[in-house]
Amino acid sequence: MSAGHSALPVAVVGGGPVGLAAAAHLVTRGVPVKLYEAGETVAANVRDWGHVRLFSPWGFNTDAAATAILREHGWQAPPATALPTGHDLYAAYLQPLAETPALRSVIETGARVRNVSRDGIDKVVSRGRGDYPFALTIDDANGGSRVDLARAVIDASGTWSNQNPASASGTPAIGEITFADRIAYGVPDVLGRDRDAYAGRRVLVIGGGHSAANVLLDLARLAETDHRLQIIWAVRAANLARVFGGGDADKLAARGKLGDDLRKIVESGRLQFALRFAVEKIERAGDAFVVTERAGSNSRTLGPVDRIVVCTGQRPDLSMTRELRLDLDPWLESARTLGPMIDPNLHSCGSVPPHGYKQLAHPERGYFAVGIKSYGRAPTFLMATGYEQVRSVAAHLAGDEAAANDVRLVLPETGVCSTNVVAELAANAGCCGGPAPADADACCVDDAETKATGAAGCGCSAPEAKAVAAQTCCGSRVDA
Ligand SMILES: Cc1cc2nc3c(=O)[nH]c(=O)nc-3n(C[C@H](O)[C@H](O)[C@H](O)COP(=O)(O)OP(=O)(O)OC[C@H]3O[C@@H](n4cnc5c(N)ncnc54)[C@H](O)[C@@H]3O)c2cc1C
């Protein structure tokens, strides 16, 4: 980056909890910043699922720099152990934060970042690449478009608007696009805003994560007074152990309770469910629909149903950064270094080793995806992780490398770490900074560097770790 560009602001894309925290850290450090939020207000995604009660209490949901700014304006923290809904999170924390003078002056709402590139050069040009500022194409609230320049980009645009489709293959099921008006994604508000669409209907819920659990529990509550409502649940998994979660062993009690409550509803027989159901096709059946699983000798059909709720997770929208040089995990589409630490094929604990700007960096210097987008398709992101990410990135952009490297993070575990040992080893093995130099007797760069100091190594040479490293080290995991 040439000296002239260092006066440009850092662009933050997205004003969710993590984007706002990024802006708070940058403002606190005196780094010029501009935050673009596509919604009419900040936290548009959180507001969309505002009826959902979070499973992490307030103590985990606020960022230190953000609360310091808020406190200057008389803000009182909500009780640390209380569980907010998404609406509470917005009303009691994110909205007041965005309205502080320090942040209000740097936030533009109704501003959707359509593309991010380097100004005047495309992805192919290497020479002097870092000397070109970032160029962001903005679609603004007045219907106009413009290009803004930035010295660095913190992409906190989330994944919520890019919901996974119904098909088990990751592509839209046959009929899914045709019948889109009867299909909802994410967590529709079946007890409130969207009640009319579900009352008295036959509803199929597809998916096995927390969102599915929330929808099923809300539908079950609706069914207590609405005896015509029928609930069917299709899960790709072979059993419900992971779906039900760690119960009492979950360090976040509300997250454990979510699974427990769902288990009770399943055991009560109040819903029909199908395990190992890999959706392939949605077809009309009179005024309703039937859903068929992947073709096989005995492929099953669910329905007829009137409405379908698809809760199969989200994925990052990578089109915005198509002209940037990104290094992504091949299947999670997270930052590559994060992949082995958060891969649901390997572990499901909800914990992740502390990580900061180094692990989030891409070949495109100055671009960082943070927040839930940094996890790509991995499902275990917690806000607290994002707050530590942006603290480190902001410190780095402010030139405070000591603070940027001093990453700390303690996350509550889910209590379903069936592969705890593997996860731990994978975390060690995965932290290796890339393959070891060919002439080094080491399993990775960190190991080689540690051995060069005379120490025994980073630990990934231990026999058990080696076995895991063969699967996970340096992002070179293999299919299970
Ligand atoms: C139902 C639900 C419950 C959850 N419960 C918890 C919980 O209890 N505890 C916890 O720690 N985590 C929880 N999470 C996970 C996660 O912490 C949240 O999703 C959190 O909102 C992620 O914050 P974020 O800032 O990364 O992304 P988001 O909150 O998704 O914010 C992204 C923002 O970017 C904006 N945006 C998107 N595209 C653009 C663009 N092109 N240009 C400009 N702006 C754009 C969006 O409008 C949005 O405001 C939950 C998630 C969901 C979906």
Coordinates of C-alpha atoms and ligand atoms in Angstrom, one line a residue:
M1 CA 0.0 0.0 0.0
S2 CA 1.5 3.3 -1.0
A3 CA 1.7 6.1 1.5
G4 CA -1.1 8.0 -0.3
H5 CA -3.5 5.3 0.4
S6 CA -2.9 5.0 4.1
A7 CA -5.1 8.1 4.5
L8 CA -8.1 6.2 3.1
P9 CA -10.6 4.6 5.5
V10 CA -10.8 1.0 6.3
A11 CA -14.1 -0.3 4.8
V12 CA -16.2 -2.5 7.0
V13 CA -18.8 -4.4 5.0
G14 CA -21.9 -5.2 7.2
G15 CA -23.2 -3.7 10.4
G16 CA -24.1 -6.9 12.3
P17 CA -22.6 -7.5 15.8
V18 CA -19.2 -8.2 14.4
G19 CA -19.0 -5.4 11.8
L20 CA -20.1 -2.9 14.4
A21 CA -17.5 -4.3 16.8
A22 CA -14.8 -3.9 14.1
A23 CA -15.8 -0.3 13.6
A24 CA -15.8 0.3 17.4
H25 CA -12.2 -1.0 17.7
L26 CA -11.0 1.0 14.7
V27 CA -12.7 4.2 16.0
T28 CA -11.1 3.7 19.4
R29 CA -7.7 3.3 17.8
G30 CA -8.2 6.5 15.7
V31 CA -8.2 4.6 12.4
P32 CA -10.5 6.2 9.8
V33 CA -13.3 3.8 9.0
K34 CA -16.5 3.6 6.9
L35 CA -19.1 1.0 7.6
Y36 CA -21.6 0.0 4.9
E37 CA -24.8 -1.8 6.0
A38 CA -27.2 -3.1 3.3
G39 CA -30.3 -3.0 5.6
E40 CA -32.4 0.0 6.5
T41 CA -30.9 -0.2 10.0
V42 CA -27.8 -1.9 11.3
A43 CA -28.1 -5.6 12.2
A44 CA -30.7 -6.3 9.5
N45 CA -29.9 -10.1 9.7
V46 CA -30.2 -10.2 13.5
R47 CA -33.5 -8.4 13.2
D48 CA -34.7 -10.9 10.7
W49 CA -34.4 -13.7 13.3
G50 CA -35.2 -11.3 16.1
H51 CA -37.9 -13.5 17.6
V52 CA -35.3 -16.2 18.4
R53 CA -33.9 -16.3 21.9
L54 CA -30.1 -16.6 21.9
F55 CA -28.5 -19.5 23.7
S56 CA -25.5 -17.4 24.8
P57 CA -26.2 -15.0 27.6
W58 CA -25.4 -11.2 27.5
G59 CA -22.0 -11.8 29.0
F60 CA -20.9 -13.5 25.8
N61 CA -22.7 -11.2 23.4
T62 CA -21.1 -7.8 23.7
D63 CA -17.7 -6.5 22.6
A64 CA -15.3 -4.7 24.9
A65 CA -14.5 -1.7 22.6
A66 CA -18.2 -1.4 21.8
T67 CA -19.3 -1.4 25.4
A68 CA -16.6 1.1 26.3
I69 CA -18.0 3.6 23.7
L70 CA -21.5 2.9 24.9
R71 CA -20.6 3.5 28.6
E72 CA -19.3 7.0 27.7
H73 CA -22.9 7.7 26.9
G74 CA -24.5 6.3 30.0
W75 CA -25.3 2.8 28.7
Q76 CA -25.9 0.1 31.3
A77 CA -25.0 -3.4 30.5
P78 CA -27.9 -5.9 30.6
P79 CA -27.5 -8.6 33.3
A80 CA -24.7 -10.8 32.1
T81 CA -26.5 -14.1 32.6
A82 CA -29.8 -13.1 30.9
L83 CA -30.6 -14.5 27.5
P84 CA -31.7 -11.9 25.0
T85 CA -33.7 -12.5 21.8
G86 CA -32.3 -11.2 18.6
H87 CA -34.6 -8.2 19.0
D88 CA -33.2 -7.5 22.5
L89 CA -29.7 -7.7 21.1
Y90 CA -30.6 -5.1 18.6
A91 CA -32.6 -2.8 20.9
A92 CA -30.4 -2.9 24.0
Y93 CA -27.0 -3.1 22.4
L94 CA -26.6 -2.8 18.6
Q95 CA -29.0 0.1 17.9
P96 CA -27.7 2.3 20.8
L97 CA -24.1 1.5 19.7
A98 CA -24.8 2.5 16.1
E99 CA -26.4 5.7 17.4
T100 CA -23.3 6.9 19.5
P101 CA -21.7 9.9 17.8
A102 CA -18.5 8.0 17.2
L103 CA -20.2 5.3 15.2
R104 CA -23.1 7.2 13.7
S105 CA -20.7 9.4 11.8
V106 CA -19.1 6.4 10.1
I107 CA -22.1 4.2 9.3
E108 CA -24.1 4.3 6.1
T109 CA -27.3 2.3 6.0
G110 CA -29.1 1.2 2.9
A111 CA -25.6 0.8 1.3
R112 CA -25.1 -2.6 -0.2
V113 CA -21.5 -3.4 -1.2
R114 CA -21.9 -5.1 -4.6
N115 CA -18.3 -5.8 -5.4
V116 CA -14.8 -5.4 -3.9
S117 CA -11.8 -5.3 -6.1
R118 CA -8.5 -3.5 -6.4
D119 CA -9.0 -0.1 -8.0
G120 CA -8.2 -0.3 -11.7
I121 CA -6.7 -3.8 -11.8
D122 CA -8.3 -7.2 -11.9
K123 CA -7.5 -10.4 -10.2
V124 CA -4.8 -11.4 -12.6
V125 CA -2.5 -8.4 -12.2
S126 CA 0.3 -9.1 -9.7
R127 CA 2.8 -6.2 -10.2
G128 CA 2.5 -3.6 -7.5
R129 CA -0.9 -5.1 -6.5
G130 CA -0.7 -3.9 -2.9
D131 CA -0.2 -0.3 -4.1
Y132 CA -3.7 -0.2 -5.5
P133 CA -6.4 0.7 -3.0
F134 CA -9.5 -1.4 -2.7
A135 CA -12.5 -0.2 -4.7
L136 CA -16.0 -1.0 -3.4
T137 CA -19.0 -0.7 -5.7
I138 CA -21.8 0.6 -3.5
D139 CA -25.6 0.5 -4.3
D140 CA -26.9 3.2 -2.1
A141 CA -30.3 4.0 -0.5
N142 CA -31.2 6.5 -3.2
G143 CA -31.0 3.9 -6.0
G144 CA -27.6 5.2 -7.1
S145 CA -24.3 3.5 -7.4
R146 CA -20.8 4.7 -6.8
V147 CA -17.2 3.5 -6.2
D148 CA -15.5 4.2 -2.8
L149 CA -11.9 3.6 -2.1
A150 CA -10.4 2.0 1.0
R151 CA -7.0 1.0 2.3
A152 CA -8.3 -2.3 3.8
V153 CA -11.5 -4.2 3.9
I154 CA -13.1 -6.0 6.8
D155 CA -15.9 -8.2 5.4
A156 CA -18.4 -8.8 8.1
S157 CA -21.3 -9.3 5.7
G158 CA -22.5 -12.6 7.3
T159 CA -24.1 -15.6 5.5
W160 CA -27.8 -15.2 6.5
S161 CA -28.9 -14.0 3.1
N162 CA -27.3 -17.0 1.4
Q163 CA -29.3 -19.9 2.8
N164 CA -28.4 -23.5 1.8
P165 CA -31.0 -25.2 -0.4
A166 CA -33.2 -28.2 0.5
S167 CA -31.4 -30.9 -1.4
A168 CA -29.0 -33.0 0.4
S169 CA -26.6 -32.6 -2.5
G170 CA -26.2 -28.9 -1.7
T171 CA -27.9 -27.8 -4.9
P172 CA -31.6 -26.8 -5.1
A173 CA -33.9 -29.8 -5.0
I174 CA -35.9 -30.4 -8.2
G175 CA -39.0 -28.2 -7.8
E176 CA -37.5 -26.0 -5.1
I177 CA -37.2 -22.9 -7.3
T178 CA -40.6 -23.5 -8.9
F179 CA -42.4 -23.7 -5.6
A180 CA -40.4 -21.0 -3.9
D181 CA -43.5 -19.2 -2.7
R182 CA -44.4 -22.1 -0.3
I183 CA -40.9 -22.5 1.0
A184 CA -39.2 -20.5 3.8
Y185 CA -35.6 -20.6 4.8
G186 CA -33.9 -20.0 8.2
V187 CA -36.2 -19.4 11.1
P188 CA -39.6 -18.0 10.1
D189 CA -41.5 -16.4 13.0
V190 CA -44.3 -19.0 13.1
L191 CA -45.7 -17.7 16.4
G192 CA -45.7 -14.1 15.3
R193 CA -45.1 -12.3 12.0
D194 CA -45.5 -15.4 9.8
R195 CA -48.2 -17.2 11.8
D196 CA -50.9 -17.1 9.1
A197 CA -48.7 -19.0 6.7
Y198 CA -48.4 -21.9 9.2
A199 CA -51.6 -22.0 11.2
G200 CA -53.7 -25.1 10.4
R201 CA -51.2 -26.3 7.8
R202 CA -49.1 -29.4 7.2
V203 CA -45.5 -28.3 7.6
L204 CA -42.3 -30.1 6.7
V205 CA -39.1 -28.9 8.4
I206 CA -35.9 -30.0 6.7
G207 CA -32.5 -29.8 8.6
G208 CA -31.0 -30.8 11.9
G209 CA -29.3 -27.8 13.4
H210 CA -30.3 -25.1 16.0
S211 CA -32.5 -23.3 13.5
A212 CA -34.5 -26.4 12.8
A213 CA -34.8 -27.0 16.5
N214 CA -36.2 -23.4 17.0
V215 CA -38.7 -23.8 14.2
L216 CA -39.9 -27.2 15.4
L217 CA -40.3 -26.0 19.0
D218 CA -42.3 -22.9 17.8
L219 CA -44.5 -25.1 15.6
A220 CA -45.1 -27.5 18.5
R221 CA -46.2 -24.5 20.6
L222 CA -48.5 -23.4 17.9
A223 CA -49.9 -26.9 17.7
E224 CA -50.9 -26.8 21.4
T225 CA -53.8 -24.6 20.4
D226 CA -54.0 -25.3 16.7
H227 CA -55.0 -29.0 16.5
R228 CA -55.0 -29.0 12.6
L229 CA -51.3 -28.2 12.4
Q230 CA -49.2 -31.2 11.5
I231 CA -45.4 -31.2 11.8
I232 CA -43.1 -33.5 9.8
W233 CA -39.3 -33.3 10.2
A234 CA -36.8 -34.6 7.7
V235 CA -33.2 -35.0 8.9
R236 CA -30.2 -36.2 6.9
A237 CA -28.5 -37.7 9.9
A238 CA -28.8 -41.4 10.8
N239 CA -29.6 -40.5 14.4
L240 CA -30.6 -37.5 16.5
A241 CA -27.7 -37.6 19.0
R242 CA -25.9 -34.6 17.6
V243 CA -29.2 -32.7 16.9
F244 CA -30.2 -33.1 20.5
G245 CA -26.8 -31.9 21.6
G246 CA -25.0 -32.2 24.9
G247 CA -27.9 -31.4 27.2
D248 CA -26.7 -30.7 30.7
A249 CA -23.1 -31.1 29.5
D250 CA -23.4 -28.1 27.3
K251 CA -21.6 -25.1 28.9
L252 CA -24.3 -22.9 27.5
A253 CA -27.3 -24.1 29.4
A254 CA -29.8 -22.6 26.9
R255 CA -28.2 -24.4 24.0
G256 CA -28.4 -27.7 25.9
K257 CA -32.0 -27.0 26.8
L258 CA -32.9 -26.4 23.1
G259 CA -31.9 -30.0 22.3
D260 CA -33.6 -31.3 25.4
D261 CA -36.8 -29.6 24.6
L262 CA -36.7 -31.0 21.1
R263 CA -36.0 -34.5 22.4
K264 CA -39.1 -34.2 24.6
I265 CA -41.3 -33.3 21.7
V266 CA -40.0 -36.1 19.5
E267 CA -40.5 -38.6 22.4
S268 CA -44.0 -37.3 22.9
G269 CA -44.9 -38.3 19.3
R270 CA -46.2 -34.9 18.5
L271 CA -44.2 -34.8 15.3
Q272 CA -43.5 -37.3 12.6
F273 CA -39.8 -37.6 11.6
A274 CA -37.7 -39.3 9.0
L275 CA -34.0 -40.0 9.6
R276 CA -31.4 -40.4 6.8
F277 CA -33.8 -38.5 4.6
A278 CA -31.8 -36.9 1.7
V279 CA -34.2 -34.6 -0.1
E280 CA -34.1 -34.7 -3.9
K281 CA -37.4 -33.7 -5.3
I282 CA -40.4 -31.5 -4.4
E283 CA -43.5 -32.2 -6.5
R284 CA -47.0 -30.8 -6.6
A285 CA -49.7 -33.1 -5.2
G286 CA -53.0 -31.4 -5.8
D287 CA -52.9 -28.1 -3.8
A288 CA -50.0 -29.4 -1.7
F289 CA -46.5 -31.0 -2.1
V290 CA -44.8 -34.2 -1.6
V291 CA -41.0 -34.4 -1.0
T292 CA -39.1 -37.4 -2.2
E293 CA -35.6 -38.6 -1.1
R294 CA -32.7 -39.5 -3.3
A295 CA -33.5 -42.2 -5.7
G296 CA -33.0 -45.7 -4.4
S297 CA -34.9 -49.0 -4.4
N298 CA -37.1 -47.9 -1.6
S299 CA -37.0 -44.1 -1.8
R300 CA -39.5 -42.6 0.6
T301 CA -41.9 -39.7 0.1
L302 CA -43.0 -37.3 2.8
G303 CA -46.3 -35.4 2.6
P304 CA -48.5 -34.1 1.3
V305 CA -47.5 -30.8 3.0
D306 CA -48.6 -27.2 2.5
R307 CA -45.4 -25.5 3.6
I308 CA -41.8 -26.3 3.7
V309 CA -39.2 -24.8 6.0
V310 CA -35.6 -25.3 4.9
C311 CA -33.1 -25.1 7.8
T312 CA -30.0 -26.5 6.2
G313 CA -27.6 -23.8 7.2
Q314 CA -26.0 -20.9 5.3
R315 CA -23.0 -20.4 3.0
P316 CA -20.9 -17.3 2.3
D317 CA -21.7 -15.3 -0.8
L318 CA -18.4 -15.3 -2.6
S319 CA -19.5 -13.3 -5.7
M320 CA -18.8 -9.9 -4.0
T321 CA -15.1 -10.8 -3.7
R322 CA -14.7 -12.6 -7.0
E323 CA -11.9 -10.2 -8.1
L324 CA -9.9 -10.7 -4.9
R325 CA -7.3 -13.3 -4.3
L326 CA -8.7 -15.5 -1.6
D327 CA -7.4 -18.6 -0.1
L328 CA -10.4 -20.6 1.1
D329 CA -10.9 -24.0 2.8
P330 CA -11.9 -26.2 -0.1
W331 CA -15.1 -27.4 1.4
L332 CA -16.0 -25.0 4.2
E333 CA -15.2 -21.9 2.2
S334 CA -13.8 -20.4 5.4
A335 CA -10.4 -18.8 5.6
R336 CA -8.2 -21.8 4.9
T337 CA -6.3 -21.8 8.2
L338 CA -9.5 -21.9 10.1
G339 CA -10.9 -24.9 8.2
P340 CA -9.2 -27.7 10.2
M341 CA -10.2 -26.0 13.5
I342 CA -13.9 -25.8 12.8
D343 CA -14.6 -28.6 10.4
P344 CA -17.8 -30.4 11.5
N345 CA -16.4 -33.6 10.0
L346 CA -13.8 -33.6 12.7
H347 CA -15.5 -32.1 15.7
S348 CA -18.6 -30.3 17.0
C349 CA -17.5 -28.8 20.3
G350 CA -18.3 -25.2 19.4
S351 CA -14.8 -24.3 20.6
V352 CA -12.1 -23.0 18.4
P353 CA -8.5 -22.1 19.2
P354 CA -7.9 -18.4 19.6
H355 CA -7.2 -16.9 16.2
G356 CA -6.6 -13.4 14.9
Y357 CA -5.6 -11.5 11.8
K358 CA -2.9 -13.9 10.8
Q359 CA -5.3 -16.9 10.5
L360 CA -7.8 -14.7 8.8
A361 CA -5.4 -13.2 6.2
H362 CA -5.6 -14.0 2.5
P363 CA -3.2 -13.6 -0.3
E364 CA -5.1 -10.3 -1.0
R365 CA -3.3 -8.3 1.6
G366 CA -5.6 -6.0 3.6
Y367 CA -8.8 -8.1 3.1
F368 CA -10.2 -10.0 6.1
A369 CA -13.4 -11.9 6.2
V370 CA -14.6 -11.9 9.9
G371 CA -17.6 -12.9 11.9
I372 CA -19.8 -15.7 10.8
K373 CA -18.6 -15.3 7.2
S374 CA -15.1 -16.3 8.3
Y375 CA -16.5 -19.7 9.2
G376 CA -17.9 -20.3 5.7
R377 CA -20.3 -23.2 5.9
A378 CA -19.2 -24.4 9.4
P379 CA -22.1 -24.1 11.8
T380 CA -20.5 -23.4 15.2
F381 CA -19.8 -19.7 15.1
L382 CA -20.3 -17.6 18.2
M383 CA -20.2 -13.8 18.4
A384 CA -17.5 -13.9 21.0
T385 CA -15.2 -15.5 18.4
G386 CA -15.9 -12.6 16.0
Y387 CA -15.2 -10.0 18.7
E388 CA -11.8 -11.4 19.3
Q389 CA -11.2 -11.7 15.5
V390 CA -11.9 -8.0 14.9
R391 CA -10.0 -6.9 18.0
S392 CA -6.9 -8.5 16.4
V393 CA -7.6 -7.3 12.9
A394 CA -8.1 -3.7 14.1
A395 CA -4.9 -3.8 16.1
H396 CA -3.0 -5.1 13.1
L397 CA -4.4 -2.3 10.9
A398 CA -3.5 0.2 13.5
G399 CA 0.1 -1.1 13.5
D400 CA -0.1 -2.5 17.0
E401 CA 1.3 -6.0 16.3
A402 CA 1.8 -6.9 19.9
A403 CA -1.9 -6.6 20.5
A404 CA -2.8 -8.1 17.2
N405 CA -0.8 -11.2 18.0
D406 CA -2.0 -11.6 21.6
V407 CA -5.2 -13.5 20.8
R408 CA -7.2 -15.0 23.6
L409 CA -10.5 -16.7 23.5
V410 CA -12.4 -19.0 25.8
L411 CA -15.6 -20.4 24.4
P412 CA -18.2 -22.6 26.0
E413 CA -18.3 -26.2 24.7
T414 CA -21.4 -27.9 23.4
G415 CA -20.9 -31.1 25.4
V416 CA -21.1 -33.2 22.3
C417 CA -17.4 -33.4 21.6
S418 CA -17.4 -37.1 20.8
T419 CA -14.1 -36.5 19.1
N420 CA -12.6 -34.3 21.7
V421 CA -9.1 -35.8 21.4
V422 CA -9.1 -35.6 17.7
A423 CA -10.3 -32.0 17.8
E424 CA -7.6 -31.1 20.2
L425 CA -4.9 -32.7 18.1
A426 CA -6.4 -31.2 15.0
A427 CA -6.3 -27.8 16.5
N428 CA -2.6 -28.3 17.3
A429 CA -1.9 -29.9 14.0
G430 CA -3.9 -27.3 12.1
C431 CA -2.0 -24.3 13.5
C432 CA 1.1 -25.1 11.6
G433 CA 1.4 -22.1 9.2
G434 CA 1.9 -24.3 6.1
P435 CA 3.9 -27.3 5.0
A436 CA 7.4 -27.6 6.5
P437 CA 10.3 -26.7 4.3
A438 CA 11.4 -29.8 2.3
D439 CA 14.8 -29.9 4.0
A440 CA 13.4 -29.6 7.5
D441 CA 12.8 -32.6 9.8
A442 CA 9.4 -31.2 10.9
C443 CA 5.7 -31.7 10.3
C444 CA 4.9 -28.0 9.6
V445 CA 6.3 -24.5 9.5
D446 CA 5.6 -23.9 13.2
D447 CA 7.3 -27.2 14.1
A448 CA 10.3 -26.3 12.0
E449 CA 10.6 -22.8 13.6
T450 CA 10.1 -24.2 17.1
K451 CA 12.8 -26.8 16.5
A452 CA 15.2 -24.2 15.1
T453 CA 15.1 -22.5 18.5
G454 CA 16.3 -25.7 20.1
A455 CA 12.9 -26.7 21.5
A456 CA 11.3 -30.1 21.0
G457 CA 8.8 -28.8 18.4
C458 CA 5.2 -27.6 18.3
G459 CA 3.8 -31.0 19.2
C460 CA 2.5 -32.1 15.8
S461 CA 5.2 -34.8 15.6
A462 CA 3.7 -36.8 18.4
P463 CA 2.5 -40.1 17.0
E464 CA -1.2 -39.4 17.8
A465 CA -0.9 -35.9 16.5
K466 CA 0.8 -37.2 13.3
A467 CA -2.2 -39.4 12.6
V468 CA -4.5 -36.4 12.9
A469 CA -2.1 -34.1 11.1
A470 CA -2.2 -36.5 8.1
Q471 CA -5.9 -35.6 7.9
T472 CA -5.8 -32.0 9.0
C473 CA -2.5 -30.4 9.0
C474 CA -2.0 -27.2 6.9
G475 CA -5.4 -27.4 5.4
S476 CA -4.6 -30.6 3.6
R477 CA -7.4 -32.7 5.2
V478 CA -8.7 -35.6 3.3
D479 CA -12.2 -36.9 2.9
A480 CA -13.4 -38.9 5.8
Ligands
LIG1 C1 -31.1 -17.9 14.7 C2 -29.7 -17.7 15.1 C3 -29.3 -17.7 16.5 C4 -28.0 -17.5 16.9 N1 -27.7 -17.5 18.2 C5 -26.5 -17.2 18.6 C6 -26.2 -17.2 20.0 O1 -27.0 -17.4 20.9 N2 -24.9 -16.8 20.4 C7 -23.9 -16.6 19.5 O2 -22.8 -16.2 19.9 N3 -24.2 -16.6 18.2 C8 -25.4 -17.0 17.7 N4 -25.7 -17.0 16.4 C9 -24.6 -17.0 15.4 C10 -23.9 -15.6 15.1 O3 -23.3 -15.1 16.2 C11 -24.9 -14.6 14.6 O4 -25.4 -15.1 13.3 C12 -24.3 -13.2 14.4 O5 -25.4 -12.4 14.0 C13 -23.2 -13.1 13.4 O6 -22.8 -11.8 13.3 P1 -22.1 -11.2 12.0 O7 -21.9 -9.7 12.4 O8 -20.9 -12.0 11.7 O9 -23.1 -11.4 10.9 P2 -24.6 -10.9 10.7 O10 -25.3 -10.6 12.0 O11 -25.2 -11.8 9.7 O12 -24.4 -9.4 10.0 C14 -24.1 -9.2 8.7 C15 -24.6 -7.8 8.3 O13 -24.1 -7.5 7.0 C16 -25.1 -6.9 6.2 N5 -24.8 -7.2 4.8 C17 -24.8 -8.4 4.2 N6 -24.4 -8.2 2.9 C18 -24.0 -7.0 2.8 C19 -23.5 -6.2 1.7 N7 -23.2 -6.8 0.5 N8 -23.2 -4.9 1.9 C20 -23.4 -4.3 3.1 N9 -24.0 -5.0 4.1 C21 -24.2 -6.3 4.0 C22 -26.4 -7.6 6.7 O14 -27.5 -6.8 6.4 C23 -26.1 -7.7 8.2 O15 -26.5 -6.6 9.0 C24 -27.0 -17.2 15.9 C25 -27.3 -17.2 14.6 C26 -28.6 -17.4 14.2 C27 -29.0 -17.4 12.7

